[in-house]
Coordinates of C-alpha atoms in Angstrom, one line a residue:
M62 CA -66.1 8.1 -62.5
K63 CA -66.0 5.0 -64.1
F64 CA -68.5 2.3 -65.4
K65 CA -68.7 0.1 -67.3
S66 CA -69.5 -2.7 -70.5
L67 CA -67.2 -7.5 -74.1
S68 CA -64.3 -11.0 -75.3
L69 CA -61.2 -13.4 -77.8
F70 CA -57.6 -15.7 -79.8
L71 CA -54.4 -17.7 -81.4
Y72 CA -51.0 -17.0 -82.6
F73 CA -49.2 -17.3 -86.3
V74 CA -47.1 -20.6 -86.5
L75 CA -43.6 -19.7 -87.7
A76 CA -40.6 -21.9 -88.9
A77 CA -39.0 -23.5 -86.2
S78 CA -35.9 -21.5 -86.4
I79 CA -37.5 -18.2 -86.1
L80 CA -40.0 -19.5 -83.8
S81 CA -37.2 -20.5 -81.2
C82 CA -35.5 -17.2 -81.6
Q83 CA -38.9 -15.3 -81.2
T84 CA -39.5 -17.0 -78.3
D85 CA -36.4 -16.4 -76.8
K86 CA -37.2 -12.7 -77.0
S87 CA -40.9 -12.8 -75.9
N88 CA -39.5 -15.0 -72.9
E89 CA -37.0 -12.0 -72.2
S90 CA -39.9 -9.2 -73.0
K91 CA -42.3 -11.0 -70.2
L92 CA -39.8 -11.4 -68.0
A93 CA -38.8 -7.6 -67.9
E94 CA -42.3 -6.6 -68.0
S95 CA -43.1 -8.9 -65.0
E96 CA -40.6 -7.2 -62.8
K97 CA -42.5 -4.1 -63.0
L98 CA -45.6 -5.0 -61.5
Q99 CA -46.3 -7.6 -59.4
I100 CA -49.8 -9.0 -59.5
R101 CA -51.0 -11.5 -56.8
L102 CA -54.1 -13.1 -55.7
E103 CA -55.3 -12.1 -52.4
K104 CA -58.6 -13.7 -51.7
T105 CA -61.9 -15.0 -53.1
I106 CA -65.5 -12.9 -52.4
S107 CA -68.4 -14.6 -52.9
L108 CA -71.8 -12.7 -53.6
D109 CA -75.0 -14.1 -52.7
I110 CA -77.4 -13.7 -55.3
S111 CA -80.4 -16.0 -54.2
G112 CA -82.4 -12.9 -53.7
G113 CA -84.0 -13.4 -57.2
F114 CA -81.2 -11.5 -59.1
P115 CA -80.0 -13.0 -62.4
K116 CA -76.4 -14.4 -62.5
L117 CA -74.5 -13.3 -66.2
Q118 CA -76.3 -10.7 -67.1
G119 CA -73.8 -9.5 -70.1
N120 CA -73.8 -5.6 -68.8
P121 CA -71.3 -5.9 -65.7
I122 CA -71.7 -2.3 -64.0
F123 CA -69.1 -1.4 -61.0
F124 CA -68.2 1.5 -58.9
S125 CA -65.5 2.5 -56.7
D126 CA -64.5 5.4 -54.5
E127 CA -62.0 6.0 -51.5
N128 CA -64.6 4.0 -49.3
G129 CA -65.3 0.8 -51.3
S130 CA -66.0 -1.1 -54.4
Y131 CA -69.1 -1.9 -55.4
F132 CA -71.0 -4.2 -58.2
Y133 CA -74.3 -3.8 -59.5
I134 CA -76.9 -6.6 -60.7
Q135 CA -79.8 -5.6 -62.7
T136 CA -83.2 -6.8 -62.3
N137 CA -86.5 -6.8 -63.5
D138 CA -87.3 -3.6 -61.6
G139 CA -84.4 -2.1 -60.5
I140 CA -80.6 -2.7 -59.5
G141 CA -79.2 -4.4 -56.7
T142 CA -75.7 -3.1 -55.0
F143 CA -73.2 -5.6 -53.6
D144 CA -70.2 -4.7 -51.9
L145 CA -67.2 -6.4 -53.4
S146 CA -64.7 -5.8 -50.3
K147 CA -67.1 -7.7 -48.1
G148 CA -69.4 -10.0 -50.4
G149 CA -72.5 -11.3 -49.1
L150 CA -75.8 -10.1 -49.8
P151 CA -76.9 -6.7 -51.1
V152 CA -76.1 -3.5 -49.4
S153 CA -78.9 -1.8 -51.1
N154 CA -81.6 -2.5 -53.7
L155 CA -83.3 0.4 -55.8
K156 CA -86.6 -0.4 -57.2
L157 CA -88.5 1.7 -59.9
E158 CA -91.9 1.5 -58.4
E159 CA -90.6 3.1 -55.1
L160 CA -89.2 6.2 -56.4
E161 CA -91.6 9.3 -56.4
D162 CA -92.3 11.3 -59.4
Y163 CA -90.8 8.7 -61.8
R164 CA -92.6 8.6 -64.7
G165 CA -90.9 6.3 -66.9
D166 CA -91.6 2.3 -67.4
R167 CA -91.0 0.2 -63.9
T168 CA -89.9 -2.6 -66.0
T169 CA -86.2 -2.2 -66.8
G170 CA -86.1 -4.6 -69.9
Q171 CA -83.0 -4.1 -71.7
N172 CA -82.3 -0.5 -70.1
S173 CA -79.3 0.4 -68.7
F174 CA -77.9 1.4 -65.1
I175 CA -74.8 3.3 -64.9
P176 CA -73.4 4.4 -61.6
Y177 CA -71.4 7.4 -60.9
E178 CA -71.7 7.6 -57.2
K179 CA -72.6 4.7 -54.9
N180 CA -76.3 5.5 -54.7
S181 CA -76.6 7.5 -57.6
F182 CA -77.5 6.7 -61.5
L183 CA -77.7 7.7 -65.1
Y184 CA -80.9 5.5 -66.2
F185 CA -80.9 4.9 -70.5
D186 CA -84.6 3.7 -71.2
K187 CA -84.1 2.0 -74.6
K188 CA -87.8 2.0 -75.7
A189 CA -88.6 5.3 -74.6
R190 CA -85.1 7.1 -75.6
E191 CA -85.0 8.7 -72.4
I192 CA -82.0 9.4 -69.8
S193 CA -83.1 9.8 -66.0
I194 CA -81.1 10.9 -63.5
F195 CA -81.2 9.2 -59.8
E196 CA -79.4 10.3 -56.9
E197 CA -79.2 8.8 -53.7
G198 CA -82.3 6.7 -54.2
K199 CA -84.5 10.0 -55.6
F200 CA -85.7 10.6 -59.2
T201 CA -84.4 14.2 -60.0
K202 CA -84.4 14.8 -63.7
S203 CA -85.2 13.0 -67.4
Q204 CA -85.1 14.2 -70.8
K205 CA -86.4 12.7 -74.1
L206 CA -83.1 12.0 -76.6
A207 CA -85.4 13.2 -79.4
R208 CA -85.8 16.6 -77.9
I209 CA -81.7 17.2 -77.9
A210 CA -80.4 15.1 -80.1
M211 CA -81.8 15.5 -83.5
E212 CA -79.3 14.0 -85.7
S213 CA -77.4 10.3 -86.3
P214 CA -75.6 8.8 -84.7
N215 CA -77.4 8.8 -81.3
P216 CA -75.9 7.7 -78.2
L217 CA -75.8 3.8 -78.0
I218 CA -78.2 2.8 -75.6
G219 CA -77.9 -0.9 -74.4
V220 CA -75.5 -3.4 -73.2
L221 CA -72.8 -2.8 -75.9
R222 CA -72.5 1.3 -74.8
F223 CA -70.0 2.9 -72.4
A224 CA -71.3 6.4 -70.5
L225 CA -69.5 8.0 -68.1
K226 CA -70.8 11.4 -65.8
T227 CA -68.0 13.8 -64.8
D228 CA -69.3 17.7 -64.9
K229 CA -70.7 16.6 -68.1
I230 CA -72.5 13.0 -69.4
V231 CA -70.6 11.5 -71.9
S232 CA -71.6 8.5 -74.0
A233 CA -70.2 6.5 -77.3
L234 CA -72.6 6.9 -80.1
N235 CA -74.4 4.2 -82.1
M236 CA -72.1 4.4 -85.3
L237 CA -74.1 1.6 -86.9
E238 CA -76.8 4.1 -87.6
V239 CA -74.7 5.5 -90.2
Y240 CA -72.2 3.1 -91.0
G241 CA -74.0 -0.3 -90.4
R242 CA -75.5 -0.7 -94.2
P243 CA -74.0 -0.8 -97.6
P244 CA -71.6 -0.2 -98.9
Y245 CA -69.9 -0.9 -95.3
D246 CA -66.6 1.4 -96.3
Y247 CA -66.0 4.3 -94.4
Q248 CA -65.5 7.6 -96.4
K249 CA -66.8 10.2 -94.1
P250 CA -65.4 11.2 -90.3
E251 CA -69.1 10.9 -88.3
N252 CA -68.6 12.2 -84.7
T253 CA -68.1 9.2 -82.3
V254 CA -68.9 10.6 -79.1
G255 CA -72.0 12.4 -77.5
I256 CA -72.2 14.8 -74.8
F257 CA -75.0 15.9 -73.1
S258 CA -74.9 18.8 -70.4
E259 CA -75.4 18.0 -66.5
N260 CA -78.7 19.4 -66.8
L261 CA -79.6 17.1 -69.9
D262 CA -80.8 20.5 -71.4
E263 CA -78.0 20.3 -74.3
F264 CA -76.3 17.4 -76.6
K265 CA -73.7 17.9 -78.7
S266 CA -71.4 15.2 -81.0
V267 CA -67.6 15.4 -81.1
L268 CA -64.3 13.3 -81.9
P269 CA -64.7 12.2 -85.8
L270 CA -64.0 8.5 -86.5
P271 CA -59.9 8.1 -86.3
E272 CA -58.4 8.1 -89.9
E273 CA -57.4 4.5 -89.6
Y274 CA -61.2 3.4 -90.4
L275 CA -61.6 5.9 -93.5
E276 CA -61.5 4.1 -96.9
K277 CA -61.6 0.6 -95.0
K278 CA -63.9 -2.4 -94.7
V279 CA -64.6 -2.7 -91.3
N280 CA -67.7 -4.4 -89.4
A281 CA -70.1 -3.8 -86.5
Y282 CA -67.5 -5.3 -83.9
D283 CA -65.0 -2.9 -84.7
L284 CA -67.1 0.3 -83.9
L285 CA -67.8 -0.6 -80.5
I286 CA -66.2 2.2 -78.4
S287 CA -65.3 1.8 -75.0
M288 CA -64.1 4.6 -72.3
D289 CA -63.2 5.1 -68.9
F290 CA -62.3 8.6 -67.0
D291 CA -58.8 9.7 -65.3
P292 CA -60.5 12.0 -62.6
R293 CA -57.2 13.4 -61.3
A294 CA -56.2 14.6 -64.8
G295 CA -59.3 15.2 -65.9
E296 CA -59.0 13.3 -69.1
Y297 CA -61.2 10.9 -70.8
I298 CA -59.2 7.5 -72.2
L299 CA -60.9 5.9 -75.4
N300 CA -60.3 2.2 -77.0
F301 CA -61.3 1.9 -80.8
P302 CA -61.2 -1.8 -81.4
I303 CA -58.7 -1.7 -84.4
L304 CA -56.5 1.0 -83.2
D305 CA -52.7 0.3 -81.9
D306 CA -53.4 3.6 -79.7
L307 CA -55.4 4.7 -76.8
I308 CA -57.0 8.4 -77.4
I309 CA -56.8 10.7 -74.4
T310 CA -58.5 13.7 -74.2
K311 CA -59.7 16.3 -72.1
D312 CA -61.9 18.2 -74.5
F313 CA -62.4 15.9 -77.6
E314 CA -61.0 18.5 -79.7
N315 CA -57.3 17.9 -78.7
Y316 CA -55.9 14.7 -78.2
R317 CA -53.2 12.7 -77.8
K318 CA -52.3 8.9 -78.7
L319 CA -50.7 6.4 -76.6
N320 CA -48.9 3.1 -77.6
A321 CA -51.1 0.5 -76.1
S322 CA -50.5 -2.7 -78.5
P323 CA -48.4 -6.0 -78.1
K324 CA -47.2 -5.6 -81.7
E325 CA -47.2 -2.9 -84.5
N326 CA -50.5 -3.4 -86.7
F327 CA -52.1 -5.9 -84.2
V328 CA -55.4 -5.8 -85.9
S329 CA -55.5 -6.7 -89.7
L330 CA -58.8 -6.2 -91.7
T331 CA -57.9 -8.2 -94.5
N332 CA -60.7 -10.8 -93.8
R333 CA -63.2 -7.9 -93.7
S334 CA -66.0 -8.8 -96.2
G335 CA -69.1 -9.8 -94.6
M336 CA -72.7 -8.1 -94.8
N337 CA -74.2 -9.5 -91.8
F338 CA -74.2 -10.2 -88.2
G339 CA -73.0 -13.4 -88.5
E340 CA -70.1 -12.9 -91.1
W341 CA -69.3 -9.9 -89.0
K342 CA -68.8 -11.6 -85.8
K343 CA -66.7 -14.8 -87.6
E344 CA -64.6 -12.2 -88.9
H345 CA -64.2 -10.3 -85.8
Y346 CA -63.1 -13.2 -83.2
T347 CA -60.8 -14.7 -86.2
E348 CA -58.5 -11.8 -85.9
N349 CA -57.0 -10.0 -83.5
S350 CA -58.8 -7.1 -81.4
F351 CA -58.7 -4.4 -78.5
F352 CA -61.8 -5.3 -76.6
T353 CA -62.0 -2.3 -73.9
T354 CA -59.8 0.0 -71.9
Y355 CA -59.7 0.6 -67.9
F356 CA -58.1 3.7 -66.0
D357 CA -57.1 2.4 -62.3
P358 CA -56.8 5.8 -60.3
F359 CA -55.6 4.3 -57.5
R360 CA -52.3 3.3 -59.1
D361 CA -52.1 5.8 -62.4
L362 CA -52.3 3.0 -64.9
Y363 CA -54.1 2.4 -68.2
I364 CA -54.6 -1.0 -68.9
R365 CA -56.3 -2.5 -72.2
H366 CA -58.0 -5.6 -73.0
Y367 CA -56.9 -7.0 -76.3
R368 CA -57.6 -10.9 -77.2
E369 CA -55.5 -12.8 -80.0
E370 CA -57.2 -14.4 -83.5
L371 CA -59.0 -17.7 -82.8
S372 CA -58.6 -20.2 -85.8
E373 CA -61.8 -20.8 -88.1
E374 CA -61.7 -24.4 -86.4
D375 CA -61.7 -23.5 -82.7
Y376 CA -64.2 -20.5 -83.7
E377 CA -66.6 -22.7 -85.1
S378 CA -66.3 -25.2 -82.3
L379 CA -66.6 -22.4 -79.7
A380 CA -69.5 -20.7 -81.3
Q381 CA -71.4 -23.9 -80.9
N382 CA -71.1 -25.0 -77.7
S383 CA -70.3 -21.7 -75.6
Y384 CA -72.7 -18.9 -74.6
K385 CA -69.9 -16.2 -74.2
M386 CA -67.0 -17.9 -75.8
F387 CA -65.4 -18.2 -72.6
D388 CA -62.8 -20.9 -72.8
P389 CA -59.0 -21.1 -72.6
K390 CA -58.5 -21.3 -76.2
N391 CA -60.2 -17.5 -76.8
K392 CA -57.1 -16.1 -75.7
N393 CA -57.4 -12.7 -73.6
F394 CA -55.0 -10.8 -72.4
L395 CA -54.4 -7.2 -70.0
L396 CA -51.8 -4.8 -71.0
F397 CA -50.7 -2.8 -68.1
I398 CA -49.1 0.8 -68.9
D399 CA -48.2 3.6 -67.0
K400 CA -49.0 7.0 -67.8
N401 CA -46.0 7.6 -69.6
G402 CA -46.6 4.7 -72.0
Q403 CA -44.4 2.6 -70.7
H404 CA -45.5 -1.2 -70.9
L405 CA -45.2 -2.6 -67.4
H406 CA -47.1 -6.4 -67.5
T407 CA -49.4 -8.7 -69.8
M408 CA -51.7 -10.9 -67.8
D409 CA -53.3 -13.7 -69.5
V410 CA -56.8 -13.7 -68.4
S411 CA -58.3 -16.4 -70.6
E412 CA -59.6 -19.0 -67.8
F413 CA -61.6 -15.8 -66.1
N414 CA -64.8 -14.4 -66.9
H415 CA -62.8 -11.5 -68.5
L416 CA -66.3 -9.4 -69.5
Y417 CA -66.0 -8.7 -65.5
I418 CA -63.0 -6.8 -64.7
H419 CA -63.0 -3.7 -62.1
F420 CA -60.2 -1.8 -60.4
G421 CA -60.6 -0.4 -57.1
K422 CA -58.4 0.6 -54.1
E423 CA -57.9 -2.8 -53.0
G424 CA -56.8 -4.1 -56.3
M425 CA -58.2 -5.6 -59.7
C426 CA -61.3 -7.8 -59.3
I427 CA -62.2 -10.5 -62.2
L428 CA -65.1 -12.5 -61.9
N429 CA -64.3 -16.7 -61.8
D430 CA -67.8 -18.0 -63.1
T431 CA -68.1 -18.4 -66.6
E432 CA -71.0 -20.4 -66.6
L433 CA -74.5 -20.9 -65.2
E434 CA -73.3 -23.6 -62.7
N435 CA -74.5 -22.3 -59.3
E436 CA -77.0 -19.5 -59.7
D437 CA -77.5 -18.6 -55.9
S438 CA -73.6 -17.1 -55.7
L439 CA -70.9 -15.3 -58.1
T440 CA -67.4 -15.8 -56.8
F441 CA -64.9 -12.6 -57.9
S442 CA -60.8 -13.1 -57.5
L443 CA -59.1 -10.3 -56.0
F444 CA -55.6 -9.3 -57.4
T445 CA -52.9 -6.9 -55.6
I446 CA -51.1 -5.0 -57.9
E447 CA -48.1 -3.3 -56.6
K448 CA -45.3 -1.2 -59.0
I449 CA -41.8 -3.0 -58.1

């Protein structure tokens, strides 16, 4: 089961003769890739959010099964479910105030819903530091994190978190609890992933920070770990923003690496010197980065979202004038890879809202809306994906 929750650009300019040679090779490479996957625009899907649903909430939530694909919009008091194959009005609307025996806060605030079935959710309450489970519209259980998660780092609760519910509940940990302060270098391999038992009565942390981080200056954005799950193989796929490889594991003790990078050493850490979030953000966006990863269970594909560096001039311009830095200058790509690690296709998604991407039975949905121009609707593009 999978869920999920962020963006950006520019290449180095080389001497003309070298550039010409590289361009020829790049074109040959892209042509070869495009022959292995065929990605076509099928249709657009419009969701009617006029019933009080916020437009760009910064925390995209999706779920798919064999019956369909769904998009969820969180409100001040619950969460609405929209059918991505049909569009239109929400097909259901869960309100916390209507749940029997639920004792938590009825205002969601910055809390996070995560669907693990169409109408069943994990719910992280940031203020109370509590995790709850709602099954088919009913509250079933909850747990205060302080009762079972005694040590730092704790689960990352908020919009910059990823969590999965399989036979257990798996969440990225908040690495800033241990690394987000001086001296900002990484000398101890703290664990990066937390595992709750299904009954919420046990918790443990696993999977040390990769060695590529150690003895390096990295920043807060380099620690935003994301993940997805391959239900057939029982494997978790983890994305670390500075690693060329995806980490694939069943038990978080043994793992394999799969190359998922447009080039070797795609992310450089040479510009890392800042000590606050403003400096970290600039360093992050003026260097390449791996944003997140997806697994497409209907076609057995790994997809890695990466972005190319922005020039300092473009960064300053976009940071001042764009809420989420959605601009064609901010180059974002999806790299499609098969189970054997073969690179199949690269897709430029710079002109879309590339924070809202989902892979369902029908294909890939990606949000067209990048601004709050029409607050009564959201429009997705559906692309079919076929192996050649």
